[in-house]
Backbone as a printed PyTorch tensor [residue, N CA C, xyz], in Angstrom:
tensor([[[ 95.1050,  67.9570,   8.7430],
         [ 94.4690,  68.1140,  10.0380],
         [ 95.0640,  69.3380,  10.7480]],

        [[ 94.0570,  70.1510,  11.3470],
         [ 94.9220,  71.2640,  11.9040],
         [ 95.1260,  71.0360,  12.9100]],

        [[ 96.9390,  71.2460,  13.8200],
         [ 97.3430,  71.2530,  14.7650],
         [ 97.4520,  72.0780,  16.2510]],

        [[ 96.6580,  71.9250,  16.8660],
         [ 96.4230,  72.7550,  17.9960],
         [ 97.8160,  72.7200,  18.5660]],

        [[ 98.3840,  74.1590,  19.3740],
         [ 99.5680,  74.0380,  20.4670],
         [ 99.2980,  74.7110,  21.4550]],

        [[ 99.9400,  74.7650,  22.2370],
         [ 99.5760,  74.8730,  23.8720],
         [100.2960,  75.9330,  24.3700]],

        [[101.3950,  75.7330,  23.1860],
         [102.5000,  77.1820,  23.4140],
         [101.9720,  78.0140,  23.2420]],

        [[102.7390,  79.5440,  23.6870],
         [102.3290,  80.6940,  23.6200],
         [103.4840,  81.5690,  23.7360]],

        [[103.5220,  82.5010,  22.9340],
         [104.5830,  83.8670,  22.8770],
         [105.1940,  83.9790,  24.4380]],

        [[106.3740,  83.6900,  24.9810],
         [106.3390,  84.6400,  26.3910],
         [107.1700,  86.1500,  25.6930]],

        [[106.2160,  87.2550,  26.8960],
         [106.7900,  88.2830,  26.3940],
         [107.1660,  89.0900,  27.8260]],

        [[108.5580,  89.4320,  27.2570],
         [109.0760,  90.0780,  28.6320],
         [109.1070,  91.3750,  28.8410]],

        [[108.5880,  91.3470,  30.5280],
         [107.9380,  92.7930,  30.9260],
         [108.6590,  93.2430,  31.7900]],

        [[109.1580,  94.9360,  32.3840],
         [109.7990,  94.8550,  33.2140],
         [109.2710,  96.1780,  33.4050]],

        [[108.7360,  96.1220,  35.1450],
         [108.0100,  97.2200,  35.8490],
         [108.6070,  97.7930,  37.3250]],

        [[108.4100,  98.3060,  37.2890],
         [108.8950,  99.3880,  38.9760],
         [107.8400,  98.9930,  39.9060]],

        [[106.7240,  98.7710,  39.8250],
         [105.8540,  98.1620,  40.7430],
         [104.3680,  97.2910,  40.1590]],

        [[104.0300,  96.1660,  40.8360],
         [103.2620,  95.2480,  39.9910],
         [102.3940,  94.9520,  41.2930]],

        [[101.4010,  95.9930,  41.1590],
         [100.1530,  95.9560,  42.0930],
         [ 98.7360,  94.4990,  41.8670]],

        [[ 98.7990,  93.6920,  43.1330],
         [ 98.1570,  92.3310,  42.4440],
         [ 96.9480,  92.7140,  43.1120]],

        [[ 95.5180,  92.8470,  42.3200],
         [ 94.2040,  93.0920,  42.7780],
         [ 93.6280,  94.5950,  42.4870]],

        [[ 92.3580,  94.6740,  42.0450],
         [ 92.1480,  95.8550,  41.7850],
         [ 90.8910,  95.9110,  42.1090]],

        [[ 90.9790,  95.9020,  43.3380],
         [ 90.1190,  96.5470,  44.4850],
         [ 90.2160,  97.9400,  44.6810]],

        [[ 89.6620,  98.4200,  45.3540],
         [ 89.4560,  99.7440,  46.3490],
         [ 91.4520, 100.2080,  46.1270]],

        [[ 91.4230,  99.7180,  46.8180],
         [ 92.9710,  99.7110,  47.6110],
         [ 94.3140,  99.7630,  46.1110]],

        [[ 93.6120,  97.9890,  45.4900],
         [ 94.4680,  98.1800,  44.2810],
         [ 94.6120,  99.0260,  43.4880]],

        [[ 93.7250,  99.5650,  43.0650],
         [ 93.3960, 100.6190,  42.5310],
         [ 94.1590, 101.7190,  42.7490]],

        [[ 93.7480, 102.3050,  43.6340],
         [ 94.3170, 103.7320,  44.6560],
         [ 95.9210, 103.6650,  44.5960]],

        [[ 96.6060, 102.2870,  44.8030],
         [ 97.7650, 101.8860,  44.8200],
         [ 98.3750, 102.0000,  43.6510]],

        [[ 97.7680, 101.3890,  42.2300],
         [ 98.5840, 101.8360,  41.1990],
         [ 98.1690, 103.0090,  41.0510]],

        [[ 97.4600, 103.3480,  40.9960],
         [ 96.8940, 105.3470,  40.4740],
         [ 98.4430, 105.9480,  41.2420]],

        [[ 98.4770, 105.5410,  42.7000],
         [ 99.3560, 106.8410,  42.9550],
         [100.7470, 106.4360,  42.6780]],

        [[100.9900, 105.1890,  42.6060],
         [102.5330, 104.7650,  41.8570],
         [102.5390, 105.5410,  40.5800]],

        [[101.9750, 105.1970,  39.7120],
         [101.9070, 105.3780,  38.5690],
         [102.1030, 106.9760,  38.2160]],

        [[101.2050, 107.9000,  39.5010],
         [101.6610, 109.1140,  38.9210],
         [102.3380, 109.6870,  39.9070]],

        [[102.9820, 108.8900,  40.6380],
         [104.7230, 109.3990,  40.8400],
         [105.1680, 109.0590,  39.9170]],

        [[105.0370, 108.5400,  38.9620],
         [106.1200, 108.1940,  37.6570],
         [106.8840, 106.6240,  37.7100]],

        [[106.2900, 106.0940,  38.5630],
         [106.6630, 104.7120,  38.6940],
         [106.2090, 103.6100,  37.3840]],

        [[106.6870, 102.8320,  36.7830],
         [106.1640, 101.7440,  35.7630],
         [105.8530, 100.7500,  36.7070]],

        [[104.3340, 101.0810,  36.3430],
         [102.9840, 100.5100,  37.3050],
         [102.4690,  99.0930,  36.2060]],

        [[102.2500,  98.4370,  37.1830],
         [101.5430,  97.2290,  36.2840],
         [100.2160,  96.5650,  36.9850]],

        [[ 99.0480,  96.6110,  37.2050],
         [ 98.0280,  96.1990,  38.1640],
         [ 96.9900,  94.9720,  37.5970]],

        [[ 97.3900,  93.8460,  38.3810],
         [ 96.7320,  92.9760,  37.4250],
         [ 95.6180,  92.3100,  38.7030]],

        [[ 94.5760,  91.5320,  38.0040],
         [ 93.4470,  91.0560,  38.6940],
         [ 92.8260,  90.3550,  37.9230]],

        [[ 91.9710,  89.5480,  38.8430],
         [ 91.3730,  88.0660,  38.3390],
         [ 89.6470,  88.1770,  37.9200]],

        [[ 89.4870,  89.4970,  38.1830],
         [ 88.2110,  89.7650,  38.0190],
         [ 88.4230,  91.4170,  37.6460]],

        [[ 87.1770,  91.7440,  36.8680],
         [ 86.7120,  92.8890,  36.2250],
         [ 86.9860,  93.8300,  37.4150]],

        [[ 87.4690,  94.9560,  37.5240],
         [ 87.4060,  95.8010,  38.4930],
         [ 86.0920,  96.6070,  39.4220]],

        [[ 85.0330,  96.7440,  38.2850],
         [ 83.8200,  96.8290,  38.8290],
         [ 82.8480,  95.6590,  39.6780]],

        [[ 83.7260,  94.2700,  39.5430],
         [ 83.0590,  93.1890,  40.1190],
         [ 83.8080,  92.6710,  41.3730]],

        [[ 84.8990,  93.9570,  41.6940],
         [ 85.6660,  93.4500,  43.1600],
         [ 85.1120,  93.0380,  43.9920]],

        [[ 85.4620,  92.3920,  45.2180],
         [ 85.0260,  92.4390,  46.7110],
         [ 84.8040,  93.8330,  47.0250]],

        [[ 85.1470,  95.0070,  46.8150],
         [ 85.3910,  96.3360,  47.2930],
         [ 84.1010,  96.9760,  47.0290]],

        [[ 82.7860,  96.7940,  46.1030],
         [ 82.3320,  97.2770,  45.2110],
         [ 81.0230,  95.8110,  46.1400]],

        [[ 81.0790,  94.9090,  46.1280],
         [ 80.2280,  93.9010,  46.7930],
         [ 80.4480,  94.6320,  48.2000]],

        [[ 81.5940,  95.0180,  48.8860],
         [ 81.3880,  95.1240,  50.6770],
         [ 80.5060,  96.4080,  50.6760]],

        [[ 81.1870,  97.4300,  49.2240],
         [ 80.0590,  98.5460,  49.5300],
         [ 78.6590,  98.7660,  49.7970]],

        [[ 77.6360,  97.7360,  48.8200],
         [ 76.8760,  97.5000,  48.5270],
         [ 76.4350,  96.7340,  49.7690]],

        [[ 76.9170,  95.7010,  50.3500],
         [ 76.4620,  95.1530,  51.7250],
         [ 76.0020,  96.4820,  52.8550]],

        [[ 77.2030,  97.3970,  52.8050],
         [ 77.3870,  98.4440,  54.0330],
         [ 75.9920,  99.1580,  53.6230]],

        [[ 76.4040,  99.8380,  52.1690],
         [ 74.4120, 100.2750,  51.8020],
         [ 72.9200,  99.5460,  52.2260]],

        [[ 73.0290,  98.6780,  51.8470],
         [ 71.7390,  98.0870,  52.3000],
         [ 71.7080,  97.8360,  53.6080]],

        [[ 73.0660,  97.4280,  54.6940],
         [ 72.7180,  97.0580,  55.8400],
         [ 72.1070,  98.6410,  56.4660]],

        [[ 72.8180,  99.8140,  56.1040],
         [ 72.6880, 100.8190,  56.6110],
         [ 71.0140, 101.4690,  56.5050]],

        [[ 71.0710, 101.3150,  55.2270],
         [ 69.1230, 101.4340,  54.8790],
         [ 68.3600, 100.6370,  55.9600]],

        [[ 68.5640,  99.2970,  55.8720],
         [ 67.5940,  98.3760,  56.9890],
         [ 67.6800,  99.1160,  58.5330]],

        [[ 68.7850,  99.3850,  58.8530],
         [ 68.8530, 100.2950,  59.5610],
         [ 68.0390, 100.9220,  60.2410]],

        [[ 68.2060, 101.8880,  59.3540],
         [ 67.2530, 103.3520,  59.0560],
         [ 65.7540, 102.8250,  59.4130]],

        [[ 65.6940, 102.1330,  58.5080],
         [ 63.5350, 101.2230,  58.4440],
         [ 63.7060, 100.9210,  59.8390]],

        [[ 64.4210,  99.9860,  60.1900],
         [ 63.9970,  99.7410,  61.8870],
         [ 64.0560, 101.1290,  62.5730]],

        [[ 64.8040, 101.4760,  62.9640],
         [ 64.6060, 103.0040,  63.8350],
         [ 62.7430, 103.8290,  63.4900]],

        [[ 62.9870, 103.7880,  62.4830],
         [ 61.7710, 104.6100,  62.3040],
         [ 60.5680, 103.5590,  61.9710]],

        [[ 60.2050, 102.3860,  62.3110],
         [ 58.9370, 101.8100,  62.8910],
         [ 59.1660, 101.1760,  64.1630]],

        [[ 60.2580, 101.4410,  64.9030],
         [ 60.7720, 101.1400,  66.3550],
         [ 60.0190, 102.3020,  67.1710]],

        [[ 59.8490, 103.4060,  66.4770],
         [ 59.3800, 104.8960,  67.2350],
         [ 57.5840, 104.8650,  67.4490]]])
């Protein structure tokens, strides 16, 4: 019977800065650690293209378009 385990390798890491989220911000944050020469580590719970940062943009776009449409059948 094959035996499933639950264990797992721990493997030890050791960084100069450990940026949590990679948002807008997270992002920007390890980029510029990293090339000061810092050992950057940036971790996140979601795909980076599927941030909040990337959703608020997309809100600000469309609210800004609707915008626009009202003004110009307001005239």
């Amino acid at each position: 019977m094959l035996q499933i385990s639950r264990d797992y390798p721990v493997i030890d890491h050791t960084y100069d800065a450990v940026v949590v989220g990679a948002g807008g911000a997270g992002l920007r944050a390890a980029f510029g650690l990293a090339n000061e020469g810092f050992k950057t580590a940036c971790i996140t719970k979601l795909f980076p293209t599927r941030s909040h940062t990337v959703a608020a943009q997309v809100g600000v776009i469309i609210n800004h378009e609707v915008l626009l449409l009202s003004w110009k059948y307001c005239n």
